[in-house]
């Protein structure tokens, strides 16, 4: 049986992990390779590096991070953030990256996803969708009535720019254009630790026939379970619950297995 | 020295690093002479079937693949590198493969055998159900998880070449063994310790 995947995500800026990772026995909590090794030992199924480097000149550093990680960690690596050209993708793949996650560039130029998937194969093209509930439309806020079916709007530029695009329709379009996977982040839930937006996750998972990774809001192990079962996600991505050693990946998987979810242990 | 065939597609560094990790020297090369002189040869690959076959021709690497196999050297196809060994593939139209293993490469159905929707690509960790004691699997026990990412799978005409199968909607061939030819639909270089064990064994065959 295909196992549900648990994917830790590392924010990398100028070649260093930011947002803080606190493991015991870690020589250097800022070195992505060191952190990747810990997650590898804990049994992570994949690793996502989110490159939040602002300046273009420093973009090369993520290539170096990937190639140093790929020398020591033998599991799938995904890089997201700032990917604009086919050359960017080629350089990352050559360095040892397996998949790239594309958000803003996909919205600005959907044809790019077509070109990229034809050139490199759908399996390595992940489309990242940052989605936010449109106001007054089933916003999920306590006390506020659902005016109509929930609708989520796609945002770009790291969540700063609304696009007016419906997230569920967008996911479907990206699948048509050759995306091999959707990385779906709820902006309403991101950082809240209130759990994934289950309605959003389920709506997108059911709308497409490619795998969906739920992201944004995981605060405990039950949230992971809900994302995979009620949300019908194929994988769950989390950052802080693993970084601050609230749970190890292994603990998360043992919990899920006990509840009947197929995981790789 | 193990030669990893470079024909302009995919992530070859990971394959090379994985071999080095388990103590086997490996080079990434598109030079037919170097490939011919290697003690064992690996054909990796990701992307589309037609493009990969096109590239192998363009790079002038088809002959050296046949030569290697004829010479009895250990040969390993990984993922698309496994699919290319077959007679034909149906990705973006019917395309001729290398025809080293008789059979076809077909797309996963949209629904599984119990009529549930099947997500394609088959992406992630799934079990290897071992059917035959292939030398590269000799250290592997208990149907371990290995890492897959593919939308098409191989259907060999002769089921005796199937060394392992995997369940995804249906049961498909995930490892091939025929004389000196080995092939895995999964990525051993991305399958942590299990994958490294397989690559270690492969390197020891020559």
PDB file of C-alpha atoms in Angstrom, chain B:
ATOM      1  CA  UNK B   1      34.089   1.712 -11.996  1.00  0.00           C
ATOM      2  CA  UNK B   2      30.337   1.902 -12.550  1.00  0.00           C
ATOM      3  CA  UNK B   3      29.184   4.106 -15.439  1.00  0.00           C
ATOM      4  CA  UNK B   4      25.985   6.098 -15.008  1.00  0.00           C
ATOM      5  CA  UNK B   5      24.719   7.015 -18.457  1.00  0.00           C
ATOM      6  CA  UNK B   6      24.184  10.748 -18.870  1.00  0.00           C
ATOM      7  CA  UNK B   7      21.829  11.561 -21.723  1.00  0.00           C
ATOM      8  CA  UNK B   8      20.695  14.981 -20.661  1.00  0.00           C
ATOM      9  CA  UNK B   9      17.802  14.139 -18.386  1.00  0.00           C
ATOM     10  CA  UNK B  10      17.261  13.855 -14.687  1.00  0.00           C
ATOM     11  CA  UNK B  11      19.098  14.011 -11.455  1.00  0.00           C
ATOM     12  CA  UNK B  12      22.206  11.868 -11.876  1.00  0.00           C
ATOM     13  CA  UNK B  13      24.203  13.244  -9.020  1.00  0.00           C
ATOM     14  CA  UNK B  14      22.004  11.444  -6.481  1.00  0.00           C
ATOM     15  CA  UNK B  15      22.654   8.087  -8.137  1.00  0.00           C
ATOM     16  CA  UNK B  16      26.386   8.694  -8.172  1.00  0.00           C
ATOM     17  CA  UNK B  17      26.459   9.873  -4.548  1.00  0.00           C
ATOM     18  CA  UNK B  18      24.455   6.863  -3.431  1.00  0.00           C
ATOM     19  CA  UNK B  19      26.963   4.464  -5.039  1.00  0.00           C
ATOM     20  CA  UNK B  20      29.840   6.349  -3.448  1.00  0.00           C
ATOM     21  CA  UNK B  21      28.122   6.175  -0.065  1.00  0.00           C
ATOM     22  CA  UNK B  22      28.189   2.360  -0.227  1.00  0.00           C
ATOM     23  CA  UNK B  23      31.785   2.198  -1.408  1.00  0.00           C
ATOM     24  CA  UNK B  24      31.450   1.878  -5.184  1.00  0.00           C
ATOM     25  CA  UNK B  25      33.126   4.290  -7.558  1.00  0.00           C
ATOM     26  CA  UNK B  26      30.794   5.682 -10.158  1.00  0.00           C
ATOM     27  CA  UNK B  27      31.128   8.169 -12.985  1.00  0.00           C
ATOM     28  CA  UNK B  28      28.434  10.098 -14.792  1.00  0.00           C
ATOM     29  CA  UNK B  29      29.268   9.974 -18.477  1.00  0.00           C
ATOM     30  CA  UNK B  30      27.905  10.243 -21.995  1.00  0.00           C
ATOM     31  CA  UNK B  31      31.107   8.921 -23.544  1.00  0.00           C
ATOM     32  CA  UNK B  32      30.440   5.502 -25.172  1.00  0.00           C
ATOM     33  CA  UNK B  33      34.075   4.419 -24.648  1.00  0.00           C
ATOM     34  CA  UNK B  34      33.876   5.076 -20.908  1.00  0.00           C
ATOM     35  CA  UNK B  35      30.595   3.223 -20.711  1.00  0.00           C
ATOM     36  CA  UNK B  36      32.039   0.292 -22.623  1.00  0.00           C
ATOM     37  CA  UNK B  37      35.021   0.095 -20.292  1.00  0.00           C
ATOM     38  CA  UNK B  38      32.959   0.223 -17.092  1.00  0.00           C
ATOM     39  CA  UNK B  39      32.476  -2.943 -15.051  1.00  0.00           C
ATOM     40  CA  UNK B  40      28.770  -2.219 -14.662  1.00  0.00           C
ATOM     41  CA  UNK B  41      26.353   0.245 -16.244  1.00  0.00           C
ATOM     42  CA  UNK B  42      23.367   2.166 -14.907  1.00  0.00           C
ATOM     43  CA  UNK B  43      20.644   3.726 -17.042  1.00  0.00           C
ATOM     44  CA  UNK B  44      18.762   6.230 -14.894  1.00  0.00           C
ATOM     45  CA  UNK B  45      16.005   8.483 -16.127  1.00  0.00           C
ATOM     46  CA  UNK B  46      13.081  10.713 -15.348  1.00  0.00           C
ATOM     47  CA  UNK B  47      10.755  12.559 -17.653  1.00  0.00           C
ATOM     48  CA  UNK B  48       8.945  11.456 -20.760  1.00  0.00           C
ATOM     49  CA  UNK B  49       9.563   8.165 -22.600  1.00  0.00           C
ATOM     50  CA  UNK B  50       9.761   9.655 -26.114  1.00  0.00           C
ATOM     51  CA  UNK B  51      12.130  12.411 -25.117  1.00  0.00           C
ATOM     52  CA  UNK B  52      14.440   9.986 -23.337  1.00  0.00           C
ATOM     53  CA  UNK B  53      14.588   7.550 -26.236  1.00  0.00           C
ATOM     54  CA  UNK B  54      15.191  10.536 -28.528  1.00  0.00           C
ATOM     55  CA  UNK B  55      18.047  11.715 -26.338  1.00  0.00           C
ATOM     56  CA  UNK B  56      19.665   8.262 -26.179  1.00  0.00           C
ATOM     57  CA  UNK B  57      19.695   8.212 -29.985  1.00  0.00           C
ATOM     58  CA  UNK B  58      20.893  11.779 -30.268  1.00  0.00           C
ATOM     59  CA  UNK B  59      23.742  11.152 -27.834  1.00  0.00           C
ATOM     60  CA  UNK B  60      24.668   7.990 -29.767  1.00  0.00           C
ATOM     61  CA  UNK B  61      24.306   5.758 -26.712  1.00  0.00           C
ATOM     62  CA  UNK B  62      21.975   3.035 -27.910  1.00  0.00           C
ATOM     63  CA  UNK B  63      24.676   0.755 -29.341  1.00  0.00           C
ATOM     64  CA  UNK B  64      26.778   0.796 -26.220  1.00  0.00           C
ATOM     65  CA  UNK B  65      23.732  -0.252 -24.162  1.00  0.00           C
ATOM     66  CA  UNK B  66      23.179  -3.305 -26.387  1.00  0.00           C
ATOM     67  CA  UNK B  67      26.904  -4.065 -26.275  1.00  0.00           C
ATOM     68  CA  UNK B  68      27.044  -3.892 -22.475  1.00  0.00           C
ATOM     69  CA  UNK B  69      24.116  -6.228 -22.120  1.00  0.00           C
ATOM     70  CA  UNK B  70      25.490  -8.665 -24.692  1.00  0.00           C
ATOM     71  CA  UNK B  71      28.853  -8.676 -22.911  1.00  0.00           C
ATOM     72  CA  UNK B  72      27.083  -9.925 -19.780  1.00  0.00           C
ATOM     73  CA  UNK B  73      27.984  -6.943 -17.626  1.00  0.00           C
ATOM     74  CA  UNK B  74      25.622  -6.046 -14.801  1.00  0.00           C
ATOM     75  CA  UNK B  75      23.146  -3.496 -16.114  1.00  0.00           C
ATOM     76  CA  UNK B  76      20.663  -1.548 -13.992  1.00  0.00           C
ATOM     77  CA  UNK B  77      17.762   0.521 -15.288  1.00  0.00           C
ATOM     78  CA  UNK B  78      16.170   2.908 -12.816  1.00  0.00           C
ATOM     79  CA  UNK B  79      12.620   4.293 -13.159  1.00  0.00           C
ATOM     80  CA  UNK B  80      12.348   5.547 -16.745  1.00  0.00           C
ATOM     81  CA  UNK B  81      15.617   3.713 -17.355  1.00  0.00           C
ATOM     82  CA  UNK B  82      13.670   0.516 -16.645  1.00  0.00           C
ATOM     83  CA  UNK B  83      10.808   1.496 -18.931  1.00  0.00           C
ATOM     84  CA  UNK B  84      13.166   2.273 -21.829  1.00  0.00           C
ATOM     85  CA  UNK B  85      14.322  -1.363 -21.842  1.00  0.00           C
ATOM     86  CA  UNK B  86      10.858  -2.477 -22.974  1.00  0.00           C
ATOM     87  CA  UNK B  87       9.512  -2.998 -26.494  1.00  0.00           C
ATOM     88  CA  UNK B  88       7.285   0.058 -26.550  1.00  0.00           C
ATOM     89  CA  UNK B  89       5.817   2.820 -24.429  1.00  0.00           C
ATOM     90  CA  UNK B  90       2.467   4.576 -24.790  1.00  0.00           C
ATOM     91  CA  UNK B  91       3.341   7.932 -23.207  1.00  0.00           C
ATOM     92  CA  UNK B  92       2.355  10.773 -25.625  1.00  0.00           C
ATOM     93  CA  UNK B  93       1.688   8.244 -28.418  1.00  0.00           C
ATOM     94  CA  UNK B  94       3.267   4.853 -29.078  1.00  0.00           C
ATOM     95  CA  UNK B  95       7.062   4.940 -29.090  1.00  0.00           C
ATOM     96  CA  UNK B  96       9.597   2.194 -29.655  1.00  0.00           C
ATOM     97  CA  UNK B  97      11.790   1.337 -26.715  1.00  0.00           C
ATOM     98  CA  UNK B  98      15.084  -0.569 -26.668  1.00  0.00           C
ATOM     99  CA  UNK B  99      13.218  -3.911 -26.860  1.00  0.00           C
ATOM    100  CA  UNK B 100      15.645  -5.629 -24.509  1.00  0.00           C
ATOM    101  CA  UNK B 101      12.755  -6.876 -22.358  1.00  0.00           C
ATOM    102  CA  UNK B 102       9.630  -7.881 -24.303  1.00  0.00           C
ATOM    103  CA  UNK B 103       6.592  -5.994 -23.149  1.00  0.00           C
ATOM    104  CA  UNK B 104       4.847  -2.640 -22.941  1.00  0.00           C
ATOM    105  CA  UNK B 105       4.816   0.436 -20.755  1.00  0.00           C
ATOM    106  CA  UNK B 106       1.286   1.611 -19.977  1.00  0.00           C
ATOM    107  CA  UNK B 107      -0.410   4.298 -17.902  1.00  0.00           C
ATOM    108  CA  UNK B 108      -2.045   3.631 -14.550  1.00  0.00           C
ATOM    109  CA  UNK B 109      -5.838   3.458 -14.822  1.00  0.00           C
ATOM    110  CA  UNK B 110      -7.931   6.327 -13.454  1.00  0.00           C
ATOM    111  CA  UNK B 111      -9.609   4.069 -10.915  1.00  0.00           C
ATOM    112  CA  UNK B 112      -8.296   1.245  -8.753  1.00  0.00           C
ATOM    113  CA  UNK B 113      -9.621  -2.325  -8.711  1.00  0.00           C
ATOM    114  CA  UNK B 114     -12.178  -1.373  -6.022  1.00  0.00           C
ATOM    115  CA  UNK B 115     -13.348   1.534  -8.205  1.00  0.00           C
ATOM    116  CA  UNK B 116     -11.896   4.260  -6.001  1.00  0.00           C
ATOM    117  CA  UNK B 117     -10.107   7.115  -7.785  1.00  0.00           C
ATOM    118  CA  UNK B 118      -6.414   6.467  -8.268  1.00  0.00           C
ATOM    119  CA  UNK B 119      -4.046   9.413  -7.997  1.00  0.00           C
ATOM    120  CA  UNK B 120      -1.446   9.538 -10.743  1.00  0.00           C
ATOM    121  CA  UNK B 121       1.571   9.938 -10.532  1.00  0.00           C
ATOM    122  CA  UNK B 122       2.037   7.072  -8.097  1.00  0.00           C
ATOM    123  CA  UNK B 123       4.162   9.145  -5.786  1.00  0.00           C
ATOM    124  CA  UNK B 124       5.681   8.195  -2.467  1.00  0.00           C
ATOM    125  CA  UNK B 125       6.706   5.142  -0.455  1.00  0.00           C
ATOM    126  CA  UNK B 126       5.183   1.789  -1.290  1.00  0.00           C
ATOM    127  CA  UNK B 127       5.990  -1.860  -0.549  1.00  0.00           C
ATOM    128  CA  UNK B 128       8.161  -4.161  -2.577  1.00  0.00           C
ATOM    129  CA  UNK B 129       6.592  -7.621  -2.686  1.00  0.00           C
ATOM    130  CA  UNK B 130       9.468  -9.908  -3.547  1.00  0.00           C
ATOM    131  CA  UNK B 131       8.704 -12.705  -6.010  1.00  0.00           C
ATOM    132  CA  UNK B 132      12.116 -13.965  -6.898  1.00  0.00           C
ATOM    133  CA  UNK B 133      15.449 -13.972  -5.094  1.00  0.00           C
ATOM    134  CA  UNK B 134      17.214 -11.565  -7.398  1.00  0.00           C
ATOM    135  CA  UNK B 135      20.838 -10.975  -6.383  1.00  0.00           C
ATOM    136  CA  UNK B 136      20.279  -7.224  -5.921  1.00  0.00           C
ATOM    137  CA  UNK B 137      17.450  -7.970  -3.449  1.00  0.00           C
ATOM    138  CA  UNK B 138      19.372 -10.535  -1.438  1.00  0.00           C
ATOM    139  CA  UNK B 139      19.650  -8.260   1.628  1.00  0.00           C
ATOM    140  CA  UNK B 140      16.013  -7.249   1.534  1.00  0.00           C
ATOM    141  CA  UNK B 141      13.365  -8.777   3.758  1.00  0.00           C
ATOM    142  CA  UNK B 142       9.767  -8.145   4.793  1.00  0.00           C
ATOM    143  CA  UNK B 143       8.360  -6.183   1.879  1.00  0.00           C
ATOM    144  CA  UNK B 144      10.122  -2.892   2.646  1.00  0.00           C
ATOM    145  CA  UNK B 145       8.984   0.553   1.568  1.00  0.00           C
ATOM    146  CA  UNK B 146      10.825   2.141  -1.357  1.00  0.00           C
ATOM    147  CA  UNK B 147      10.298   5.467  -3.107  1.00  0.00           C
ATOM    148  CA  UNK B 148       8.308   5.682  -6.346  1.00  0.00           C
ATOM    149  CA  UNK B 149       7.353   8.504  -8.636  1.00  0.00           C
ATOM    150  CA  UNK B 150       5.874   7.523 -11.998  1.00  0.00           C
ATOM    151  CA  UNK B 151       2.667   7.546 -14.015  1.00  0.00           C
ATOM    152  CA  UNK B 152       3.422   4.558 -16.264  1.00  0.00           C
ATOM    153  CA  UNK B 153       4.359   0.988 -15.402  1.00  0.00           C
ATOM    154  CA  UNK B 154       5.921  -1.960 -17.239  1.00  0.00           C
ATOM    155  CA  UNK B 155       4.031  -5.063 -18.340  1.00  0.00           C
ATOM    156  CA  UNK B 156       6.547  -7.778 -19.295  1.00  0.00           C
ATOM    157  CA  UNK B 157       5.353 -10.533 -21.638  1.00  0.00           C
ATOM    158  CA  UNK B 158       7.332 -13.127 -19.737  1.00  0.00           C
ATOM    159  CA  UNK B 159       6.346 -13.011 -16.079  1.00  0.00           C
ATOM    160  CA  UNK B 160       9.474 -14.920 -15.079  1.00  0.00           C
ATOM    161  CA  UNK B 161      11.472 -11.669 -15.306  1.00  0.00           C
ATOM    162  CA  UNK B 162       9.425 -10.169 -12.439  1.00  0.00           C
ATOM    163  CA  UNK B 163      11.568 -10.088  -9.311  1.00  0.00           C
ATOM    164  CA  UNK B 164       9.221  -7.904  -7.266  1.00  0.00           C
ATOM    165  CA  UNK B 165       5.787  -6.374  -7.621  1.00  0.00           C
ATOM    166  CA  UNK B 166       3.979  -3.497  -5.896  1.00  0.00           C
ATOM    167  CA  UNK B 167       0.311  -2.767  -5.259  1.00  0.00           C
ATOM    168  CA  UNK B 168      -1.119   0.469  -6.539  1.00  0.00           C
ATOM    169  CA  UNK B 169      -4.649   0.122  -7.783  1.00  0.00           C
ATOM    170  CA  UNK B 170      -3.369  -3.054  -9.402  1.00  0.00           C
ATOM    171  CA  UNK B 171      -0.233  -5.127  -8.994  1.00  0.00           C
ATOM    172  CA  UNK B 172       2.600  -3.934 -11.236  1.00  0.00           C
ATOM    173  CA  UNK B 173       6.190  -5.035 -11.831  1.00  0.00           C
ATOM    174  CA  UNK B 174       8.530  -2.998  -9.652  1.00  0.00           C
ATOM    175  CA  UNK B 175      11.769  -4.978 -10.076  1.00  0.00           C
ATOM    176  CA  UNK B 176      13.065  -6.923 -13.062  1.00  0.00           C
ATOM    177  CA  UNK B 177      15.789  -9.523 -13.146  1.00  0.00           C
ATOM    178  CA  UNK B 178      16.805 -11.307 -16.320  1.00  0.00           C
ATOM    179  CA  UNK B 179      20.324 -12.706 -16.473  1.00  0.00           C
ATOM    180  CA  UNK B 180      22.625  -9.684 -16.163  1.00  0.00           C
ATOM    181  CA  UNK B 181      19.792  -7.190 -16.544  1.00  0.00           C
ATOM    182  CA  UNK B 182      18.261  -5.576 -13.463  1.00  0.00           C
ATOM    183  CA  UNK B 183      15.721  -2.799 -13.319  1.00  0.00           C
ATOM    184  CA  UNK B 184      13.753  -1.000 -10.634  1.00  0.00           C
ATOM    185  CA  UNK B 185      10.674   1.142 -11.114  1.00  0.00           C
ATOM    186  CA  UNK B 186      11.425   2.810  -7.769  1.00  0.00           C
ATOM    187  CA  UNK B 187      14.403   5.026  -7.026  1.00  0.00           C
ATOM    188  CA  UNK B 188      16.962   3.129  -4.930  1.00  0.00           C
ATOM    189  CA  UNK B 189      19.028   6.315  -4.658  1.00  0.00           C
ATOM    190  CA  UNK B 190      16.092   7.973  -2.877  1.00  0.00           C
ATOM    191  CA  UNK B 191      15.007   5.013  -0.769  1.00  0.00           C
ATOM    192  CA  UNK B 192      17.296   5.550   2.209  1.00  0.00           C
ATOM    193  CA  UNK B 193      18.970   2.417   3.700  1.00  0.00           C
ATOM    194  CA  UNK B 194      16.939  -0.082   1.659  1.00  0.00           C
ATOM    195  CA  UNK B 195      17.901   1.614  -1.572  1.00  0.00           C
ATOM    196  CA  UNK B 196      21.541   1.861  -0.557  1.00  0.00           C
ATOM    197  CA  UNK B 197      21.597  -1.886   0.179  1.00  0.00           C
ATOM    198  CA  UNK B 198      20.287  -2.611  -3.312  1.00  0.00           C
ATOM    199  CA  UNK B 199      22.900  -0.375  -4.949  1.00  0.00           C
ATOM    200  CA  UNK B 200      25.629  -1.917  -2.802  1.00  0.00           C
ATOM    201  CA  UNK B 201      24.651  -5.397  -3.994  1.00  0.00           C
ATOM    202  CA  UNK B 202      24.481  -4.281  -7.595  1.00  0.00           C
ATOM    203  CA  UNK B 203      28.005  -2.869  -7.377  1.00  0.00           C
ATOM    204  CA  UNK B 204      29.248  -6.162  -5.964  1.00  0.00           C
ATOM    205  CA  UNK B 205      27.942  -8.201  -8.889  1.00  0.00           C
ATOM    206  CA  UNK B 206      30.753  -7.264 -11.209  1.00  0.00           C
TER     207      UNK B 206
END
